[in-house]
Short mmCIF file of C-alpha atoms in Angstrom, two decimals:
data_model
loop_
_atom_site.label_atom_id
_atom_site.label_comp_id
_atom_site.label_asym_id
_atom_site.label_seq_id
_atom_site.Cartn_x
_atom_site.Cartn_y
_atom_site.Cartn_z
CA UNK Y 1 2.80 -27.36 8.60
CA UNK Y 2 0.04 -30.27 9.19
CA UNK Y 3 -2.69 -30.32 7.38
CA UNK Y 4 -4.58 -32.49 4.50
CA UNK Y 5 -4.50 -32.07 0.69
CA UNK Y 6 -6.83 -30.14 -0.44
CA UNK Y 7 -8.14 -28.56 2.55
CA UNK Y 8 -10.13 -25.68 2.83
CA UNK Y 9 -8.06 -22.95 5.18
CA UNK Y 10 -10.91 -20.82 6.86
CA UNK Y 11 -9.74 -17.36 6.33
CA UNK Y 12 -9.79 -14.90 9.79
CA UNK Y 13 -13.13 -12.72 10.10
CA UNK Y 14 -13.92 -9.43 7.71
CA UNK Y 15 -12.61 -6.71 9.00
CA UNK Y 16 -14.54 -4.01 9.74
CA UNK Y 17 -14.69 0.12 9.35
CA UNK Y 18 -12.96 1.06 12.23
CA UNK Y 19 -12.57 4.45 14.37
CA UNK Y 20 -9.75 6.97 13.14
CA UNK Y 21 -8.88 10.45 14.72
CA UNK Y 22 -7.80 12.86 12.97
CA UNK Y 23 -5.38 15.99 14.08
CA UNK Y 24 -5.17 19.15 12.24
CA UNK Y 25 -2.21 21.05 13.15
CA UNK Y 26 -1.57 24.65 11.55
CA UNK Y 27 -0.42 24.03 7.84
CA UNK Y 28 -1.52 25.41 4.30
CA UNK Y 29 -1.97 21.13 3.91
CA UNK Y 30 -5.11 20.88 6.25
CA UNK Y 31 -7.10 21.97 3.40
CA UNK Y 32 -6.65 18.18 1.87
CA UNK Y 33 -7.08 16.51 5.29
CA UNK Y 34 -11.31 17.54 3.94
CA UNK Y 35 -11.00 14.80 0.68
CA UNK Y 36 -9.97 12.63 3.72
CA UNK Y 37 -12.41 12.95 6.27
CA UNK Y 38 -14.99 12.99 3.80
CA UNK Y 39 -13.94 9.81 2.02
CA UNK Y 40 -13.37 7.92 5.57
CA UNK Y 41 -17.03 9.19 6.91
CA UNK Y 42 -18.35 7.64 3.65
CA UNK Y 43 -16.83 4.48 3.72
CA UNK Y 44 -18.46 3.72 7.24
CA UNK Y 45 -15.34 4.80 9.26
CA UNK Y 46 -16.27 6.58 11.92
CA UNK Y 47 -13.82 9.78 12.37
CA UNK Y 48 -13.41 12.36 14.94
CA UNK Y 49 -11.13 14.94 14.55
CA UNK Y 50 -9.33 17.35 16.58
CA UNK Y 51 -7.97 21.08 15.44
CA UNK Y 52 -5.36 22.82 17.04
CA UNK Y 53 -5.37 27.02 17.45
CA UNK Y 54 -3.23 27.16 14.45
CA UNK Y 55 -5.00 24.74 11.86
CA UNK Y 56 -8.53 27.57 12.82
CA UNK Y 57 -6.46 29.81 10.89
CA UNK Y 58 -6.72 27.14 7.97
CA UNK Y 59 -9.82 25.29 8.24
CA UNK Y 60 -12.77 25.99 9.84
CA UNK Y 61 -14.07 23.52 12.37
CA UNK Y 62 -17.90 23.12 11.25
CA UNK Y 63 -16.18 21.96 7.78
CA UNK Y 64 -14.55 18.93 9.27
CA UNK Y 65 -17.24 18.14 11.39
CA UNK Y 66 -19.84 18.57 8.33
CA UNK Y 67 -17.73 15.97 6.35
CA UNK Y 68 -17.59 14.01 9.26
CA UNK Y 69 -20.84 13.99 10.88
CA UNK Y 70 -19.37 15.00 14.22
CA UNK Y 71 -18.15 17.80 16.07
CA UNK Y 72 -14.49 18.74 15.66
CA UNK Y 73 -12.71 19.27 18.63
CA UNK Y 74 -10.45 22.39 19.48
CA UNK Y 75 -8.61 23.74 22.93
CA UNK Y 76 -11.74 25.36 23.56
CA UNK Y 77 -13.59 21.68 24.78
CA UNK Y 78 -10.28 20.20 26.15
CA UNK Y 79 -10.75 23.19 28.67
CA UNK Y 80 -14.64 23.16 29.32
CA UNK Y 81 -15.76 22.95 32.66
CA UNK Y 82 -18.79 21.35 31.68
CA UNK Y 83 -17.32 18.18 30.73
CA UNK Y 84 -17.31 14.84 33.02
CA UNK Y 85 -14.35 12.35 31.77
CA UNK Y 86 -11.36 14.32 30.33
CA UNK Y 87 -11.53 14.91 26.86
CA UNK Y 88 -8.23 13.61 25.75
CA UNK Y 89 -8.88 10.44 28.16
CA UNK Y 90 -11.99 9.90 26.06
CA UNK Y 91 -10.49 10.21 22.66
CA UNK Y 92 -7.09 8.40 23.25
CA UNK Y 93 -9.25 5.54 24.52
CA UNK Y 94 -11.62 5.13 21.58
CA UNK Y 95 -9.43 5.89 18.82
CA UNK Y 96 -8.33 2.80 16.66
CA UNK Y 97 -5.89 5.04 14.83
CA UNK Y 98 -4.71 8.58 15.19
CA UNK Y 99 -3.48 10.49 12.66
CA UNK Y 100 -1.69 14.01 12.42
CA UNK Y 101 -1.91 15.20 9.21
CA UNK Y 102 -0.27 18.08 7.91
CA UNK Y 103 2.17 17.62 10.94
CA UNK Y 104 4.10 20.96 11.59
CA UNK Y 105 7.38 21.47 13.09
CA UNK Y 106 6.04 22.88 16.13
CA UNK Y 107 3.92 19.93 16.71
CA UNK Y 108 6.63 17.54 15.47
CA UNK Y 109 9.03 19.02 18.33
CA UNK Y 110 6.67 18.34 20.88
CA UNK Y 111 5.78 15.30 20.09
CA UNK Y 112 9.33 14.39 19.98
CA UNK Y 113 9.98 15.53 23.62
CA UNK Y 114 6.88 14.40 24.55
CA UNK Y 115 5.37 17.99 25.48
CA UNK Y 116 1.52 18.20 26.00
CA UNK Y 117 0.67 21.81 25.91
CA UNK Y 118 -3.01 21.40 24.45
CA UNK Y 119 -5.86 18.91 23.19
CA UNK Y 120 -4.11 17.25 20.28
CA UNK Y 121 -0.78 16.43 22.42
CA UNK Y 122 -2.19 15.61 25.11
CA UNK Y 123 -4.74 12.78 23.22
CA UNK Y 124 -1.59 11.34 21.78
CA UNK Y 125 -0.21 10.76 24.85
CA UNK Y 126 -3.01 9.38 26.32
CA UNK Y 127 -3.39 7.01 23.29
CA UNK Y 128 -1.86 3.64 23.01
CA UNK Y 129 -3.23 3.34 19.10
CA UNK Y 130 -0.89 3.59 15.92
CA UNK Y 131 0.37 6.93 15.12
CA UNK Y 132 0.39 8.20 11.69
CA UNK Y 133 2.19 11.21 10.88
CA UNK Y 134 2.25 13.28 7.65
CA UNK Y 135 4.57 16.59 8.07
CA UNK Y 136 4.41 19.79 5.60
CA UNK Y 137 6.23 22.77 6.16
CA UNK Y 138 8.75 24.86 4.05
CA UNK Y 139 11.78 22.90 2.33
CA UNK Y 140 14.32 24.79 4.61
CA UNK Y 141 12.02 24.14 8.02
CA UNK Y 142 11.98 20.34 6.70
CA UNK Y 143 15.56 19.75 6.21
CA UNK Y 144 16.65 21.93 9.45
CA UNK Y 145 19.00 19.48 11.62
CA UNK Y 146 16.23 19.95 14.19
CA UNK Y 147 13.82 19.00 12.62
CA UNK Y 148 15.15 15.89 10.66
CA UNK Y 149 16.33 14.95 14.34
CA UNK Y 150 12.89 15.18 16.41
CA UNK Y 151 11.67 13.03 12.54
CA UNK Y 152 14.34 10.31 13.55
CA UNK Y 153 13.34 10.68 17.40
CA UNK Y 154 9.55 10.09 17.11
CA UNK Y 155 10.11 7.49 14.33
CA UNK Y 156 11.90 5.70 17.09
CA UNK Y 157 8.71 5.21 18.70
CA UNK Y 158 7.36 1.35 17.48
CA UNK Y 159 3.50 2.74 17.48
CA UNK Y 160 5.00 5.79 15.02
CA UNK Y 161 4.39 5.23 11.50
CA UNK Y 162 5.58 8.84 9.58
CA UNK Y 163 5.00 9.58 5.96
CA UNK Y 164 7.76 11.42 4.94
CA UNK Y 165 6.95 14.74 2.63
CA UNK Y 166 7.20 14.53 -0.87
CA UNK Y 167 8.92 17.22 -3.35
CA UNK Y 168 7.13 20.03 -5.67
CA UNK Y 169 6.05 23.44 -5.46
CA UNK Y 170 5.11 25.10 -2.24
CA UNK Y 171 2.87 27.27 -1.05
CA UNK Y 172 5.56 29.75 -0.32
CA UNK Y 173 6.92 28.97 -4.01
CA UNK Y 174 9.59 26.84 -2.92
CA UNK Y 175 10.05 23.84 -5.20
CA UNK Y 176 11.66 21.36 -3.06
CA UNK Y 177 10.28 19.01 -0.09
CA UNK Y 178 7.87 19.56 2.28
CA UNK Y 179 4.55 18.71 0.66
CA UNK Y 180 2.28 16.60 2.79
CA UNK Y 181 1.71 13.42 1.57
CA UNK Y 182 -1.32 13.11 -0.98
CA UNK Y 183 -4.53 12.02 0.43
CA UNK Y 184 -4.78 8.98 -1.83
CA UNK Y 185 -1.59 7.87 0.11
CA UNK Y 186 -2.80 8.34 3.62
CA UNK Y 187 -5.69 6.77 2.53
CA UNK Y 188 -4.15 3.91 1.63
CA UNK Y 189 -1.51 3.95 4.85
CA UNK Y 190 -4.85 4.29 7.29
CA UNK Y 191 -6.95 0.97 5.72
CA UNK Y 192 -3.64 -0.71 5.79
CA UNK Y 193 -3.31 -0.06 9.32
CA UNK Y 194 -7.07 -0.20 10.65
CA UNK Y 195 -6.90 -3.78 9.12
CA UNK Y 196 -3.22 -4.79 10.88
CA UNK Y 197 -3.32 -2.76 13.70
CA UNK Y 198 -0.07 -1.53 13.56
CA UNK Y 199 1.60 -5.36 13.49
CA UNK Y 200 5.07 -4.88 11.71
CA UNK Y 201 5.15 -8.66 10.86
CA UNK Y 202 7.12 -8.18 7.86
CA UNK Y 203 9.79 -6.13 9.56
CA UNK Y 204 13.07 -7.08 8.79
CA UNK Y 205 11.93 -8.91 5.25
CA UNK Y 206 13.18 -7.91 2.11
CA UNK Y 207 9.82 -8.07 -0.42
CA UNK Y 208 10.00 -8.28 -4.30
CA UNK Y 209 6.80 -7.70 -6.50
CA UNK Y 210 6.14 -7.50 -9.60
CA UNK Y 211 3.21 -5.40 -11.51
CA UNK Y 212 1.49 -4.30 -14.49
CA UNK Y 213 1.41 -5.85 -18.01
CA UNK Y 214 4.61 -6.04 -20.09
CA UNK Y 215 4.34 -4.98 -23.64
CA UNK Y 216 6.01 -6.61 -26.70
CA UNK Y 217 6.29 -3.80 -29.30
CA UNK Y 218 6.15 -4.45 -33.54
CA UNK Y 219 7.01 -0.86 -33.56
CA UNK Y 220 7.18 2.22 -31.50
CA UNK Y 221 3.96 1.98 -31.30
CA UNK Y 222 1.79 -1.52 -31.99
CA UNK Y 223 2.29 -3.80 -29.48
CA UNK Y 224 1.09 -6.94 -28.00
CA UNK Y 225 -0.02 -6.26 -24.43
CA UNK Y 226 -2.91 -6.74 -22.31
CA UNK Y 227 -5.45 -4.96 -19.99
CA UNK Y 228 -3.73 -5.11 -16.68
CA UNK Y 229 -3.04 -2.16 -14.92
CA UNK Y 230 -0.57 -2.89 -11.97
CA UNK Y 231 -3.47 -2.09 -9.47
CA UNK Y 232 -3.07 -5.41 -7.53
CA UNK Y 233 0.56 -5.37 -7.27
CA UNK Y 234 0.42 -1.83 -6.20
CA UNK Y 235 -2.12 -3.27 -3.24
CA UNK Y 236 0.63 -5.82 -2.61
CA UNK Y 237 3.45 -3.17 -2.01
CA UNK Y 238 1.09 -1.04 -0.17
CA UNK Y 239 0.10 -3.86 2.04
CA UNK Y 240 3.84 -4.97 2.53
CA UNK Y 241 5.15 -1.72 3.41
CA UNK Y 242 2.86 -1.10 5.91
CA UNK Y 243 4.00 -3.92 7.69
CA UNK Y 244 7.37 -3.14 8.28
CA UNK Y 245 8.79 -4.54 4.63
CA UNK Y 246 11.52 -3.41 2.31
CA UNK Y 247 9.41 -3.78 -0.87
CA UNK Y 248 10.54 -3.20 -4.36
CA UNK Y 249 8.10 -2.72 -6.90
CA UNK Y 250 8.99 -3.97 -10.78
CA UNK Y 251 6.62 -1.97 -12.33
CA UNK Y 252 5.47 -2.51 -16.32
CA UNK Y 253 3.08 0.18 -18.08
CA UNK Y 254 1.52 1.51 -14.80
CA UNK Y 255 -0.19 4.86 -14.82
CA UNK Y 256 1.95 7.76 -13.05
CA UNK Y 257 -1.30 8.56 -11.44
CA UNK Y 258 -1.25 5.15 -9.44
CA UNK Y 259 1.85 5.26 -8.28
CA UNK Y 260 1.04 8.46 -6.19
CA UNK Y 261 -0.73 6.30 -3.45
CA UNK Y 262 2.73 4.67 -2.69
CA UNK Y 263 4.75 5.61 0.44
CA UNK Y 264 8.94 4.07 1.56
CA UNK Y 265 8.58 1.97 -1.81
CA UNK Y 266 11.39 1.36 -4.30
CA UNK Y 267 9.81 1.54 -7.51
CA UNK Y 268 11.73 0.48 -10.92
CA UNK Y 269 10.05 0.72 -14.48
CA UNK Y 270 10.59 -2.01 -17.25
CA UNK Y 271 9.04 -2.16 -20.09
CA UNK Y 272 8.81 -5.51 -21.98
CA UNK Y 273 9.45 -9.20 -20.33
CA UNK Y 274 13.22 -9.15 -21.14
CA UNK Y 275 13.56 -6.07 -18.73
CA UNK Y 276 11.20 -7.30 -16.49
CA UNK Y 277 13.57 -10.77 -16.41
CA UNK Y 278 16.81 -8.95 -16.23
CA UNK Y 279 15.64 -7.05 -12.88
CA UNK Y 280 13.70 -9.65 -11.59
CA UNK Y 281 16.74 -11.82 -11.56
CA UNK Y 282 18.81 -9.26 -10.28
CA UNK Y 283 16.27 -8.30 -7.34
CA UNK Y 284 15.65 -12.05 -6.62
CA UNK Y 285 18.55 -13.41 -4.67
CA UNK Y 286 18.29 -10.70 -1.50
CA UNK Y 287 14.40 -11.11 -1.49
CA UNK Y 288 12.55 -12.94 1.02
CA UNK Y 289 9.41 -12.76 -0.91
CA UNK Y 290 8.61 -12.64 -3.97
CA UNK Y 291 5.10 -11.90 -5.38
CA UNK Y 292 4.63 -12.62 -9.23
CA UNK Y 293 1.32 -10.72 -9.75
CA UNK Y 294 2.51 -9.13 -13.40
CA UNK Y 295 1.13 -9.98 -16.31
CA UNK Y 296 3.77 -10.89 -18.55
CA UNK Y 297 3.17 -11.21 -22.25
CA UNK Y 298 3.45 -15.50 -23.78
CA UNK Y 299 5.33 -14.22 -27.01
CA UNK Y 300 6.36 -10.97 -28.74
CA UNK Y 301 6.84 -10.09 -32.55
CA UNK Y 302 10.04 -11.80 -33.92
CA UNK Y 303 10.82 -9.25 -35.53
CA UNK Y 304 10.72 -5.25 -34.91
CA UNK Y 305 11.19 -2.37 -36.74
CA UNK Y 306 12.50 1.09 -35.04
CA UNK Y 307 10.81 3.25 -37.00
CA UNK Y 308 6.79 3.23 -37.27
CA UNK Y 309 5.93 1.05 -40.13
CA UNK Y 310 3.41 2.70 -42.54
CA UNK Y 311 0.13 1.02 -42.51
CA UNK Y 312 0.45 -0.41 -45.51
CA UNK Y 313 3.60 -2.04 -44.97
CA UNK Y 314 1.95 -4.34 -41.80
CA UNK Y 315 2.40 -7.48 -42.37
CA UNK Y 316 -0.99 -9.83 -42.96
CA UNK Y 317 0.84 -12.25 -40.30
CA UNK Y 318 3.15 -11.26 -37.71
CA UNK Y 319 5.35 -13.93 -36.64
CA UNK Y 320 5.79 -14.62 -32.85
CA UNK Y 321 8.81 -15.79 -30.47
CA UNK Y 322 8.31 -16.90 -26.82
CA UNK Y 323 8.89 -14.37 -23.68
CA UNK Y 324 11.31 -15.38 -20.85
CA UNK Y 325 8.90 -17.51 -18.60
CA UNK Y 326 10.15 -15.19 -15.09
CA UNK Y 327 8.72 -16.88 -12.66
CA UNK Y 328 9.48 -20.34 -13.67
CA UNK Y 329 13.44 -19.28 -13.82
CA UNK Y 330 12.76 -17.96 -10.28
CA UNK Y 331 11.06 -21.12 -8.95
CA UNK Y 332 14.60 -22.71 -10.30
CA UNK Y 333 16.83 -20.42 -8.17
CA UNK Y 334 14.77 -19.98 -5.38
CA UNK Y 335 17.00 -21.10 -2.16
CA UNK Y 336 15.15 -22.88 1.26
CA UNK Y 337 14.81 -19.47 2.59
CA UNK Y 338 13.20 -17.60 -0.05
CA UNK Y 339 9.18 -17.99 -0.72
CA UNK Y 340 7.61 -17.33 -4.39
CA UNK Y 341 4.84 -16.70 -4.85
CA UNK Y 342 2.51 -16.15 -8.54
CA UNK Y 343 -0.79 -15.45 -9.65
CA UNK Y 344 -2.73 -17.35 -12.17
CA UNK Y 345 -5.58 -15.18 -14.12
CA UNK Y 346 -8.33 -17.22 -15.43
CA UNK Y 347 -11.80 -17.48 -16.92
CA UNK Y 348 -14.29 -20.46 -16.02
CA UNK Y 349 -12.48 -22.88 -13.92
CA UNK Y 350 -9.73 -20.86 -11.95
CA UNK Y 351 -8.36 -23.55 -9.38
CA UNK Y 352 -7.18 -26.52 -12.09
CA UNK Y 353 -5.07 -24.25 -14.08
CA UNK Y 354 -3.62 -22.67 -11.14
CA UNK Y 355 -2.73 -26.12 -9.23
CA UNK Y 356 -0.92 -27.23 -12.63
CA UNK Y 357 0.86 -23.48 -12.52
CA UNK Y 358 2.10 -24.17 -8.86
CA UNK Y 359 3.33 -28.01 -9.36
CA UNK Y 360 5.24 -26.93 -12.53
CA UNK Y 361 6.65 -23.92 -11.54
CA UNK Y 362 7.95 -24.86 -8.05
CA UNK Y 363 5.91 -22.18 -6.49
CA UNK Y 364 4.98 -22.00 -2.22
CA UNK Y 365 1.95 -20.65 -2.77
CA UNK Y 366 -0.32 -19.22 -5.83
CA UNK Y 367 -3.18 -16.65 -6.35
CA UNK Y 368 -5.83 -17.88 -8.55
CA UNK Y 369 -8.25 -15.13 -9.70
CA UNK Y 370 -10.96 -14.46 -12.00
CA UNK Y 371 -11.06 -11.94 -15.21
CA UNK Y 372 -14.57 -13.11 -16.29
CA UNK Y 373 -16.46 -12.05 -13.00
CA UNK Y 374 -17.86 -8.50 -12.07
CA UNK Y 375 -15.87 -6.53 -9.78
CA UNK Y 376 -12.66 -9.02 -10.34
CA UNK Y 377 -9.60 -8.96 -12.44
CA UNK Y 378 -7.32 -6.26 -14.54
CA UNK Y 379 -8.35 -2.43 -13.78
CA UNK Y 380 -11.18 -2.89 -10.88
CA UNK Y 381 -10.92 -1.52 -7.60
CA UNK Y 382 -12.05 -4.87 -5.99
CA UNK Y 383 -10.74 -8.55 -6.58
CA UNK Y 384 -11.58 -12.26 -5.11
CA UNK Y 385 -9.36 -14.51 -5.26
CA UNK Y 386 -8.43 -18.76 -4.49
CA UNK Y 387 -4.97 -18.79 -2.36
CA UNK Y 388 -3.35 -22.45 -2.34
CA UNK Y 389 -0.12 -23.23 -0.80
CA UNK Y 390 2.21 -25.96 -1.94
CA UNK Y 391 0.62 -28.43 0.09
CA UNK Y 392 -2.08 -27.76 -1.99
CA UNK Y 393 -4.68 -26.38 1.17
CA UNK Y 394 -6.94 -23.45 -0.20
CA UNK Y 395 -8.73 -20.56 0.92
CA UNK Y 396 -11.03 -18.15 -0.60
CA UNK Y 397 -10.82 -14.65 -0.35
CA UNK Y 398 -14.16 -13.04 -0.78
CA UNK Y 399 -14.55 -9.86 -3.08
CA UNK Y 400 -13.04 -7.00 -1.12
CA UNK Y 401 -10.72 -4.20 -1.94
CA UNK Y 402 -7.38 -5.04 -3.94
CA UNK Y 403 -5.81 -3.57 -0.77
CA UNK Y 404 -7.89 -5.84 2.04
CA UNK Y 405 -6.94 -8.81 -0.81
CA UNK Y 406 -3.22 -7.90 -0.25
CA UNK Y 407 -3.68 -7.88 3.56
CA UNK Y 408 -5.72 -11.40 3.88
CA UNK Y 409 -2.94 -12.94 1.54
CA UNK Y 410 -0.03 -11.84 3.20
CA UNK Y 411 -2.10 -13.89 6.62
CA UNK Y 412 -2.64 -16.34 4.42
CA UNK Y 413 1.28 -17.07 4.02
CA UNK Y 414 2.12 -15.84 7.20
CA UNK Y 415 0.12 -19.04 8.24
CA UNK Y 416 0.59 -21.62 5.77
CA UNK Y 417 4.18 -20.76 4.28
CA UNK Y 418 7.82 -20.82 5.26
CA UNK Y 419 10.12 -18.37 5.12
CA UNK Y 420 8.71 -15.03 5.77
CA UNK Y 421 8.07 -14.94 9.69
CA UNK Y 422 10.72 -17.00 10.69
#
């Protein structure tokens, strides 16, 4: 791609809160769909919802329209007489996303033959917005032959995305599948797409990551580590997913807790930078992209004892060995095809460091971001960010959610890389 050294890349506008629609269908689950609302009404999103006869029996409408400063909308208005432009006209028109969430088997079925037999059915077919879809329902309902066919039938649909249900305990006391998806997730999956508008422009791609901080025990339990807490490369698989990707997620010392958020992800758990190494290397060769954003530990203890060493037996020095360098052993085997990315984590000056990291390390592009600034770095919610490709043209990425970071990277490379749109 043209372009001159050192160039400054002007990145695409802010995106902006956006407007979702909800649909409560009749589920136990539509009593999370109020953490949603609530958090989408306070972020600036403007939400209207939409409650069919069955979720009444859940959830009361003034609730959801309370959380979300609007009136909810049952059978009762799509059948007014009062009204001027139909109601499901109206709403499929203004909606920027529409999701169902919890999805029922009813529902599912007639959404799958596309049936419209009331408000919410008949909005999604007059919609032309992305579709999200999170089902619940008993594990025997989910797994019914039916069922998993009208899933298969509606994911056919290339506006559908579906959030398939995860496994625990039941309202009916079932332990199995058919828990709705948590609303940190579909949280996650509706910024993701309000900010790509559905575009699966990774679809097809095979994408690697790498997250967390690696830790380089003395004993089972002193180690050399560091603050990071996997947040950012969670963002990154988040981001990548919800463009169509295969993503697999190396994860080091993440908390369970974040994890949750993650939907159609492959996640594997290492520990220390030889494990990281060892499935980095084995991911690697059927990846298309590969995002370093781990912080891997410099050295480790040469030595290390199994069995906790009394505190008087610590050594006054502990003597260090070097860590596998991953990402420079990836820049090595990296074929024409593949694009590698890595971050670089600085204080004071973050670009110099971060050009020498790309040069050396045979990198297509690098993230260079600051650990010294508010609202920046390992464990916030929010990140900014230098991206420079390897012809050495940068762009900044103003603070914004890890998430919205993930998003204006992957246009970043989309743009200025090869390899992962062709």
């Amino acid at each position: 791609m043209s372009g001159d050294r050192n160039s400054v890349i002007s990145p695409p506008p802010s995106s902006r809160p956006g407007r979702v629609l909800i649909g409560i269908t009749g589920g136990i689950a539509a009593y999370k769909v109020c953490e949603i609302v609530s958090t989408l009404a306070k972020s600036g999103v403007e939400v209207r919802s939409i409650l069919t006869s069955g979720a009444r029996e859940f959830i009361a409408p003034l609730t959801i329209s309370t959380l979300s400063r609007h009136p909810a909308y049952t059978d009762a208005d799509f059948w007014s007489p009062t009204r001027g432009r139909p109601l499901h006209i109206e709403l499929g028109e203004w909606a920027d996303l529409f999701a169902i969430a919890p999805l029922t088997a009813n529902t599912l079925a007639k959404l799958a033959t596309g049936m419209a037999d009331n408000l919410l059915t008949n909005t999604v077919l007059a919609s032309r917005c992305p579709l999200l879809l999170a089902p619940a329902m008993n594990t025997d309902m989910w797994e019914q032959p039916t069922t998993q066919r009208n899933w298969r039938e509606i994911l056919g649909d290339p506006r559908v995305w579906g959030l398939e249900p995860g496994s625990g305990i039941l309202a009916c006391d079932r332990v199995g599948s058919g828990r709705m998806a948590e609303p940190a997730q579909l949280l996650s999956w509706i910024d993701s797409l309000l900010y790509t508008g559905g575009r699966r422009d990774l679809q097809g791609k095979r994408v690697l990551i790498s997250a967390g901080g690696t830790r380089e025990h003395l004993d089972p339990v002193r180690f050399i580590g560091n603050p990071a807490t996997g947040k950012m490369g969670i963002a990154l698989a988040q981001a990548a997913v919800s463009r169509g990707a295969e993503v697999t997620l190396v994860c080091a010392a993440i908390a369970p807790h974040l994890l949750t958020t993650l939907g159609g992800v492959r996640a594997i758990a290492v520990t220390t930078a030889a494990q990281m190494q060892q499935v980095m290397l084995d991911e690697f060769e059927t990846a298309d992209l590969t995002i370093m954003s781990a912080a891997v530990a410099d050295v480790k203890p040469a030595s290390y004892s199994p069995e906790k060493l009394p505190k008087r037996s610590l050594p006054e020095a502990i003597a260090l060995e070097p860590v596998p360098d991953i990402v420079a052993e990836l820049g090595k085997r990296k074929q024409p095809h593949q694009t590698l990315v890595g971050f670089a984590a600085q204080t004071g000056d973050i670009v110099t460091p971060a050009l020498d990291k790309l040069r050396r390390k045979q990198l297509d592009a690098i993230v260079a971001n600051p650990i010294d600034k508010s609202g920046a770095g390992f464990g916030s919610d929010t990140n900014w960010a230098v991206a420079i490709d390897s012809q050495e043209r940068q762009q900044k990425i103003e603070p914004c959610s890890k998430l919205e970071l993930a998003h204006r990277l992957f246009d970043f490379l989309s743009l200025n890389t090869v390899g992962i749109h062709t």
